[in-house]
Structure formats: structure tokens, C-alpha cells
PDB file of C-alpha atoms in Angstrom:
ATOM      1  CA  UNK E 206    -106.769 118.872  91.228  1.00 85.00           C
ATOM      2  CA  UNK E 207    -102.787 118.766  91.244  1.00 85.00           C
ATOM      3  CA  UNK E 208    -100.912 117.572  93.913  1.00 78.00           C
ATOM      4  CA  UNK E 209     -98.892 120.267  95.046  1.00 80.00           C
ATOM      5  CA  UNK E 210    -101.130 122.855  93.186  1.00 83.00           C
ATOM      6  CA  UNK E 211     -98.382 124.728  91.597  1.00 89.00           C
ATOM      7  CA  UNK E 212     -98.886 128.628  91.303  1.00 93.00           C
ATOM      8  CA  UNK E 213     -96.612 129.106  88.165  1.00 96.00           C
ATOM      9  CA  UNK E 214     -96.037 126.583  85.335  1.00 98.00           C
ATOM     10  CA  UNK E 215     -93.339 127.130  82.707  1.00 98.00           C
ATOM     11  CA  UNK E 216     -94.152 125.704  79.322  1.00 98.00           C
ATOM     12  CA  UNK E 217     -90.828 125.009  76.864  1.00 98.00           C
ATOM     13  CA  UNK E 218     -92.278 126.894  73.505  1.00 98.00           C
ATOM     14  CA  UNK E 219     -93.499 130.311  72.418  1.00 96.00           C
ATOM     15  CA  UNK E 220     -95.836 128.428  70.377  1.00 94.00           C
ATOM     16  CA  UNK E 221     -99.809 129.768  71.060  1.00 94.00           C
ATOM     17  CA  UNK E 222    -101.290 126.429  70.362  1.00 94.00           C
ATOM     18  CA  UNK E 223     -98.739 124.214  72.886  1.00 96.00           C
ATOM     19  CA  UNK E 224     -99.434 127.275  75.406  1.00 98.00           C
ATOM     20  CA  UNK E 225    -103.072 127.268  74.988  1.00 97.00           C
ATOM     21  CA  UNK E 226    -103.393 123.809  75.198  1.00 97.00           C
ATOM     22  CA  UNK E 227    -101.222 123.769  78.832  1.00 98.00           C
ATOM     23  CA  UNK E 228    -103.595 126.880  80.245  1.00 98.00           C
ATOM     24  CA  UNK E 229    -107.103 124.589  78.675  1.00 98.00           C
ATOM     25  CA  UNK E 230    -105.536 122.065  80.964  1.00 98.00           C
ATOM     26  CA  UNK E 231    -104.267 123.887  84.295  1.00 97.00           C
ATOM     27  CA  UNK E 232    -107.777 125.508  84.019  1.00 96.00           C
ATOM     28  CA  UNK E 233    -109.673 122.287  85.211  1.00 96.00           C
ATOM     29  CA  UNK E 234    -106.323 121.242  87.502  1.00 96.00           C
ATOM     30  CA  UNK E 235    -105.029 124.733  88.762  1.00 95.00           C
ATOM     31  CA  UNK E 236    -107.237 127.217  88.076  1.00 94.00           C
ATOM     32  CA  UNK E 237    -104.913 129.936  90.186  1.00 92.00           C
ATOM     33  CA  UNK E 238    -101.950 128.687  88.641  1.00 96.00           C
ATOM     34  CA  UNK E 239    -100.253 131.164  85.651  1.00 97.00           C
ATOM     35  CA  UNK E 240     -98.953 129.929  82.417  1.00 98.00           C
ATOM     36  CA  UNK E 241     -95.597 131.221  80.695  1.00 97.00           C
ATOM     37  CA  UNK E 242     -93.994 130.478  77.526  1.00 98.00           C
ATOM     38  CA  UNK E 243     -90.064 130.543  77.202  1.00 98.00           C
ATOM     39  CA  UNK E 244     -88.144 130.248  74.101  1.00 97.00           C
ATOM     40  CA  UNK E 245     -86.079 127.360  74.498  1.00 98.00           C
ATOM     41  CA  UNK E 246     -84.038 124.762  72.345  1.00 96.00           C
ATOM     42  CA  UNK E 247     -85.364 121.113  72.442  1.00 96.00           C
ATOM     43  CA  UNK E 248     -81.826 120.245  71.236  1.00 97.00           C
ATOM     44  CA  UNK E 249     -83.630 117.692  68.658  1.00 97.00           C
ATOM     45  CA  UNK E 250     -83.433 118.287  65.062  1.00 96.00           C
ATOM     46  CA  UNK E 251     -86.482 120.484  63.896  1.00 93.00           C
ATOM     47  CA  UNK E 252     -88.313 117.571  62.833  1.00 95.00           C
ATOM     48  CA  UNK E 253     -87.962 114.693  65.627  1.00 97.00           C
ATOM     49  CA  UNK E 254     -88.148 111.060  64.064  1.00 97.00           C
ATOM     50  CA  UNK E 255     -89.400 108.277  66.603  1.00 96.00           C
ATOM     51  CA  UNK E 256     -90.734 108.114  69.678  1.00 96.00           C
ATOM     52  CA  UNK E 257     -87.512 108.410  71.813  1.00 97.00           C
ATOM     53  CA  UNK E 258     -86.050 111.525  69.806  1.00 97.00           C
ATOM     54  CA  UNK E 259     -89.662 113.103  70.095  1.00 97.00           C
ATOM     55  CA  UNK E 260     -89.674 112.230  73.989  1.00 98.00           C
ATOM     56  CA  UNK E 261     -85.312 113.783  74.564  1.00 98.00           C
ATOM     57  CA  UNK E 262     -86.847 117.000  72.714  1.00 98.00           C
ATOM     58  CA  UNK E 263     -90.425 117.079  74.917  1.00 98.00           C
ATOM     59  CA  UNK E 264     -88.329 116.825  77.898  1.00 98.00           C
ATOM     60  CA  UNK E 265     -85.110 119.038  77.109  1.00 98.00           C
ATOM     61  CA  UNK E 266     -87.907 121.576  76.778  1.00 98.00           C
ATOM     62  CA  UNK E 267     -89.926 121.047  79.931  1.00 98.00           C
ATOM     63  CA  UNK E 268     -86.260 121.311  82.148  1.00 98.00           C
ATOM     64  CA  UNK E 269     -85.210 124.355  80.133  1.00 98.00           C
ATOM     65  CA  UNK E 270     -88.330 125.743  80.870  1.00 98.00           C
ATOM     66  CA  UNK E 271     -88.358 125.366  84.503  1.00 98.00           C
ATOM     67  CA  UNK E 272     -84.588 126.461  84.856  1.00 98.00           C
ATOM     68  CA  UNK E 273     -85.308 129.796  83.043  1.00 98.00           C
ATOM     69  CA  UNK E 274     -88.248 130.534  85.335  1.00 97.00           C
ATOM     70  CA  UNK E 275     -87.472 130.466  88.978  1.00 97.00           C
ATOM     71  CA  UNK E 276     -90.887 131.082  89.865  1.00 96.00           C
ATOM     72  CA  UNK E 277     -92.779 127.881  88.030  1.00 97.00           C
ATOM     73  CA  UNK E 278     -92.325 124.937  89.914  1.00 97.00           C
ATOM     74  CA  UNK E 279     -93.803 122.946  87.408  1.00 98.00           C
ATOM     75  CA  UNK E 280     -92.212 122.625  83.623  1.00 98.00           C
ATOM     76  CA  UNK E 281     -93.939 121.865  80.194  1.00 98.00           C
ATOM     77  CA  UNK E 282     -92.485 120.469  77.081  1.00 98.00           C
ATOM     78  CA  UNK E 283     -94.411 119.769  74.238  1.00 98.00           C
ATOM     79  CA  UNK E 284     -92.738 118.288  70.856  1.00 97.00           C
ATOM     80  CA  UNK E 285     -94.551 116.792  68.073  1.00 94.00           C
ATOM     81  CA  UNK E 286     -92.761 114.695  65.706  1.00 95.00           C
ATOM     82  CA  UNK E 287     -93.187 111.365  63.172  1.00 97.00           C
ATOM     83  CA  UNK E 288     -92.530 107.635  63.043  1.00 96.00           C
ATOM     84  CA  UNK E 289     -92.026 105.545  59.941  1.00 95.00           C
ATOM     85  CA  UNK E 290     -93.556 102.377  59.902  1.00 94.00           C
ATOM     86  CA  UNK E 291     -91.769  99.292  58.967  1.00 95.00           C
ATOM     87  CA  UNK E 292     -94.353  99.400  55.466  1.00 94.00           C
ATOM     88  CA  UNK E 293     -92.797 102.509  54.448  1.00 92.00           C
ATOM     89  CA  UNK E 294     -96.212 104.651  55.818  1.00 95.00           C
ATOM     90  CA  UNK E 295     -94.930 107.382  58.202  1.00 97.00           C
ATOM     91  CA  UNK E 296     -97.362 109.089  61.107  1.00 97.00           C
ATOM     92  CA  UNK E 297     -97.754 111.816  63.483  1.00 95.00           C
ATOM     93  CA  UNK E 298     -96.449 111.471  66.974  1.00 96.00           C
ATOM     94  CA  UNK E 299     -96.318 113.951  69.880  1.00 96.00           C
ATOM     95  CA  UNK E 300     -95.231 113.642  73.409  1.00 98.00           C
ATOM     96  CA  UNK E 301     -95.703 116.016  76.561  1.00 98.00           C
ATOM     97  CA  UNK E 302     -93.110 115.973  79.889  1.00 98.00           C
ATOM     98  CA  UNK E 303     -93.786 117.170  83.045  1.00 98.00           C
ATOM     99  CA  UNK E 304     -91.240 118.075  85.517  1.00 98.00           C
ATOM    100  CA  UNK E 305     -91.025 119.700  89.196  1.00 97.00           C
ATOM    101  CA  UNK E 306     -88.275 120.873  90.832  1.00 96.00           C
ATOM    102  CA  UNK E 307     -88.216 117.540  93.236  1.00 94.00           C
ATOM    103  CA  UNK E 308     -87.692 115.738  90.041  1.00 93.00           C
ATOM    104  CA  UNK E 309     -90.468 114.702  89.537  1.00 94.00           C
ATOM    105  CA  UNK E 310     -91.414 113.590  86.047  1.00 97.00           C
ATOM    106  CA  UNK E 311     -94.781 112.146  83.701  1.00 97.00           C
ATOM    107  CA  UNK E 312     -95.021 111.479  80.613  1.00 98.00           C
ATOM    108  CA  UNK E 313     -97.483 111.372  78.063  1.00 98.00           C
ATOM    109  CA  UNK E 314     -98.057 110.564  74.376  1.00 95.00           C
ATOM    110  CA  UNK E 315    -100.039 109.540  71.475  1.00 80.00           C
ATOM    111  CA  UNK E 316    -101.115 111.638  68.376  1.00 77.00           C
ATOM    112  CA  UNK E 317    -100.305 108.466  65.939  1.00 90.00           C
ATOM    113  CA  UNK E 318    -102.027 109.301  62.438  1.00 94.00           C
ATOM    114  CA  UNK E 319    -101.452 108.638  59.068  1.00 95.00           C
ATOM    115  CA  UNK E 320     -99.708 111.124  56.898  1.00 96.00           C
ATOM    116  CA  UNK E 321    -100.441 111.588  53.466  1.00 96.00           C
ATOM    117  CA  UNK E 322     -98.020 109.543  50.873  1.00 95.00           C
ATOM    118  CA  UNK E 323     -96.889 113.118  49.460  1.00 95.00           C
ATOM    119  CA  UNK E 324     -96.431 114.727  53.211  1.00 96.00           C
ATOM    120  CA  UNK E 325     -94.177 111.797  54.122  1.00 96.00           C
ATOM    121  CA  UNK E 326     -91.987 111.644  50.797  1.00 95.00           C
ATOM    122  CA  UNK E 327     -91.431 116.138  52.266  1.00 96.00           C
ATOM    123  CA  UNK E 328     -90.670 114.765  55.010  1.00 96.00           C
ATOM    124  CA  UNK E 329     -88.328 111.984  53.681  1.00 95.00           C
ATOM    125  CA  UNK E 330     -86.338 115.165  52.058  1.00 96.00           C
ATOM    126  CA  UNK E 331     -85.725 116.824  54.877  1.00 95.00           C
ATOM    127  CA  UNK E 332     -89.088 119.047  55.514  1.00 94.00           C
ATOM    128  CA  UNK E 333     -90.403 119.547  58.519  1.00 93.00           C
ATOM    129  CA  UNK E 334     -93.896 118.500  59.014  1.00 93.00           C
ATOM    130  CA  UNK E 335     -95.687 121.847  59.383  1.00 92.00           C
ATOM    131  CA  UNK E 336     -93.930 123.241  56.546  1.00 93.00           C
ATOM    132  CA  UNK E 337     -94.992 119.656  54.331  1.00 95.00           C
ATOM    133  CA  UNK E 338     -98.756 120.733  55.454  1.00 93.00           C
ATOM    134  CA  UNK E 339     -98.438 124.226  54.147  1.00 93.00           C
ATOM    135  CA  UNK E 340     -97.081 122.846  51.126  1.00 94.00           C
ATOM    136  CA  UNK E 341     -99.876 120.130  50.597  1.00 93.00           C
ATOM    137  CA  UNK E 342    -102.866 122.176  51.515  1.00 92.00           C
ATOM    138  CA  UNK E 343    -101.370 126.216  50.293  1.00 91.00           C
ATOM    139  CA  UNK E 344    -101.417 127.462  53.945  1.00 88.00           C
ATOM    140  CA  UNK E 345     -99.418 128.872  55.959  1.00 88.00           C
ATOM    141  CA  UNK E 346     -97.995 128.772  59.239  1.00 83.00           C
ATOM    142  CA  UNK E 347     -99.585 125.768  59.910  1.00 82.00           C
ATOM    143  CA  UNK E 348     -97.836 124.369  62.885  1.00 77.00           C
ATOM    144  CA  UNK E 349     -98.893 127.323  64.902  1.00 77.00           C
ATOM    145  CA  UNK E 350    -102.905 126.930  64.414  1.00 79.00           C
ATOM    146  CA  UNK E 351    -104.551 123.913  63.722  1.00 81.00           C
ATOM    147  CA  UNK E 352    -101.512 121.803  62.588  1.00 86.00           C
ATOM    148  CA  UNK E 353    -101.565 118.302  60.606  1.00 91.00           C
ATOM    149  CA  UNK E 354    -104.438 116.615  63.243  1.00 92.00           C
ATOM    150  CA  UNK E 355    -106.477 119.409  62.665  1.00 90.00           C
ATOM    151  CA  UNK E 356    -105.983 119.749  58.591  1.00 92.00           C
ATOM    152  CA  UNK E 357    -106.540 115.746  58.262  1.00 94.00           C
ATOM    153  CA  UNK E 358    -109.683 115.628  60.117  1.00 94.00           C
ATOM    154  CA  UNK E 359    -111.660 118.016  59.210  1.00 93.00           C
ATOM    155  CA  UNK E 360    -111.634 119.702  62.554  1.00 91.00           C
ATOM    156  CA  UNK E 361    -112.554 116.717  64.386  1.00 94.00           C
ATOM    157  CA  UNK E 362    -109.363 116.806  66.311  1.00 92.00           C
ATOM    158  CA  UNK E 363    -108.071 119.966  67.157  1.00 90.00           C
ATOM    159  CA  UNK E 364    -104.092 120.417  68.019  1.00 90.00           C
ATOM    160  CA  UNK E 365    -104.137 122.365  70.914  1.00 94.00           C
ATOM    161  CA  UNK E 366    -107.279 119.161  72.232  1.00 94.00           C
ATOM    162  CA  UNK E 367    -105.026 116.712  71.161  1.00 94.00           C
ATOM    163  CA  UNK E 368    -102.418 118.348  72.958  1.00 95.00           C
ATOM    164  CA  UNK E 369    -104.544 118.915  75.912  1.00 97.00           C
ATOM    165  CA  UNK E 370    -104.932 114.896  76.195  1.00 96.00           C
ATOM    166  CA  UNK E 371    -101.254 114.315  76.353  1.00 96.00           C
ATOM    167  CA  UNK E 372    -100.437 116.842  78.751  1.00 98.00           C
ATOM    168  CA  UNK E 373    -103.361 115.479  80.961  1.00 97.00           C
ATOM    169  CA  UNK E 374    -101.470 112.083  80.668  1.00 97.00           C
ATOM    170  CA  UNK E 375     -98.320 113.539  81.563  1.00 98.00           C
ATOM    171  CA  UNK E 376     -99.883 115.552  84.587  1.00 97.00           C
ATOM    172  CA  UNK E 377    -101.076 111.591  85.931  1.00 96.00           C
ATOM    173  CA  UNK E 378     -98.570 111.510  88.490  1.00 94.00           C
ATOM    174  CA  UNK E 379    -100.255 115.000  90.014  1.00 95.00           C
ATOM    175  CA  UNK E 380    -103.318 114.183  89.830  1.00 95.00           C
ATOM    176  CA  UNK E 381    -103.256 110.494  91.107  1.00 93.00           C
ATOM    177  CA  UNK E 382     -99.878 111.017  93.236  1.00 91.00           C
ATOM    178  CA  UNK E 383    -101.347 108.500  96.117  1.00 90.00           C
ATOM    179  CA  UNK E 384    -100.301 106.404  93.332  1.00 90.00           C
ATOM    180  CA  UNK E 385     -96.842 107.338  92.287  1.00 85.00           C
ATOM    181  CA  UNK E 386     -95.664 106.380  96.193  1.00 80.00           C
ATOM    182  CA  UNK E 387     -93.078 104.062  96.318  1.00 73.00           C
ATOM    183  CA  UNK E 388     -93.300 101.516  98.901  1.00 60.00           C
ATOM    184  CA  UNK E 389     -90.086 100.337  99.294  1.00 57.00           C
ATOM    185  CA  UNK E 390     -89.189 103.479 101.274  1.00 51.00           C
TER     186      UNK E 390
END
């Protein structure tokens, strides 16, 4: 269980698979607490390249969040993104930020698969990576169902369960804060 349990948590996105993912979550952590999406900028480009752009948009979303609901006291940002490799290979990445309104904040991440060699030369040009899985596969919409993890295996990993395990990272200093004391103070 979460440490305050918060009553209302404000996730960064309007997207059904990052808000699905944060009530799957809150379910097993804060079963009273209620789940809102707001439609905020991460104020990173649409497709976030490396691990610290991908983390600035995850958390400009989870503050935005919390600041346009004054009733969450906990905020969500989710923001996938993509890392090149030094071999030329580029892979998924994704990142989930926590904040309260003590300032509190976790982080969490993973999500590192290969892309295919035609995805990454789409997103080389400029495309962003939901858009470069519609392309490759005919779909559409792509980012808001079962996304590039779920496309690429089979099923095995869902998006919204992949985003469910970096959340639950992000949510560590919650659920373990007897842990997060500092004892300096």
C-alpha cells in the first residue's frame, strides 16, 4: 500500500493506455484512490531521443498534471521515447515520474527493445515512433492500443503491463518510504 494513500492521482496524458496502466496499478496500491487524465504538454519534441529527454518530458507531465488538479496529491507522467545505440541500432525507451505536492519524486524506467531496421531509418526522418509502427505493420493509431512492445512481441508484452512495471518502479518511494528517510536530519 502507498504511503500517504493518496485519494486522487493526476496522470499527465489523455492517452487510454498510460491511464489504464496508472488505475491497473493504484488498484493493488490505492484501491479508493481516483484516476484523472489531463491534457498537458511534456514540452519535449513529439518523439523524445535518450534517456534524459524521455525522463524532462515524463516529468514536465507528472508536475503539469498535479498543478492542473488541485485535488490529486499525487502526479503521473508517462513518456515513451528511443535511444540510438552507438552501432547505429535504435530501441524503445519509456520512463514514468511520480510527484507529490511535498516534492516528493520516483522514478522509473526500462522498456529497452530493438526496433526494426526500417522503424528506426522513420524515425531517423523525423517520424514519430507510433506513427513508424502504423506505417510498418498498416495500422492505425497505434500508440494508443498496444503500441511498438505489444506489435513486436506478439502480445507477450502488453503497453499498458509494461507501463504498469515502470510506474510501480516509480511509486518505490511510496511503497517502501521507511526507506526513502534521510538520516542526516
Amino acid at each position: 500500500m502507498l504511503t500517504p494513500p493518496p485519494s486522487s492521482v493526476a496522470v499527465g496524458s489523455r492517452n487510454p493506455v498510460k491511464i489504464a496502466a496508472v488505475r491497473a496499478v493504484l488498484a493493488r496500491v490505492a484501491p479508493g484512490a481516483s484516476v484523472e487524465g489531463h491534457p498537458v504538454a511534456s514540452e519535449v519534441p513529439d518523439q523524445p531521443w535518450g534517456d534524459e529527454e524521455t525522463i524532462r518530458g515524463a516529468r514536465t507531465r507528472a508536475r503539469a498534471a498535479l498543478a492542473a488538479d488541485p485535488a490529486a496529491s499525487l502526479g503521473v507522467g508517462i513518456e515513451g521515447g528511443v535511444v540510438a545505440l552507438a552501432n547505429g541500432d535504435v530501441m524503445s525507451n519509456a520512463w514514468a515520474v511520480v510527484v507529490d505536492r511535498e516534492a516528493r519524486e520516483g522514478v522509473g524506467g526500462s522498456l529497452a527493445m530493438p526496433l526494426p531496421p526500417r522503424v528506426a531509418r522513420l524515425l531517423r526522418d523525423g517520424m514519430e515512433l507510433g506513427h513508424a509502427m502504423d506505417a510498418l505493420t498498416g495500422g492505425e493509431n497505434t500508440k494508443h492500443k498496444g503500441g511498438a512492445v505489444g506489435i513486436l512481441t506478439r502480445g507477450l508484452i502488453t503497453r499498458q503491463g509494461a507501463y504498469e512495471v515502470l510506474l510501480t518502479y516509480a511509486l518505490a518511494p511510496w511503497l517502501a518510504s521507511e526507506h526513502w528517510v534521510d538520516e542526516a536530519r
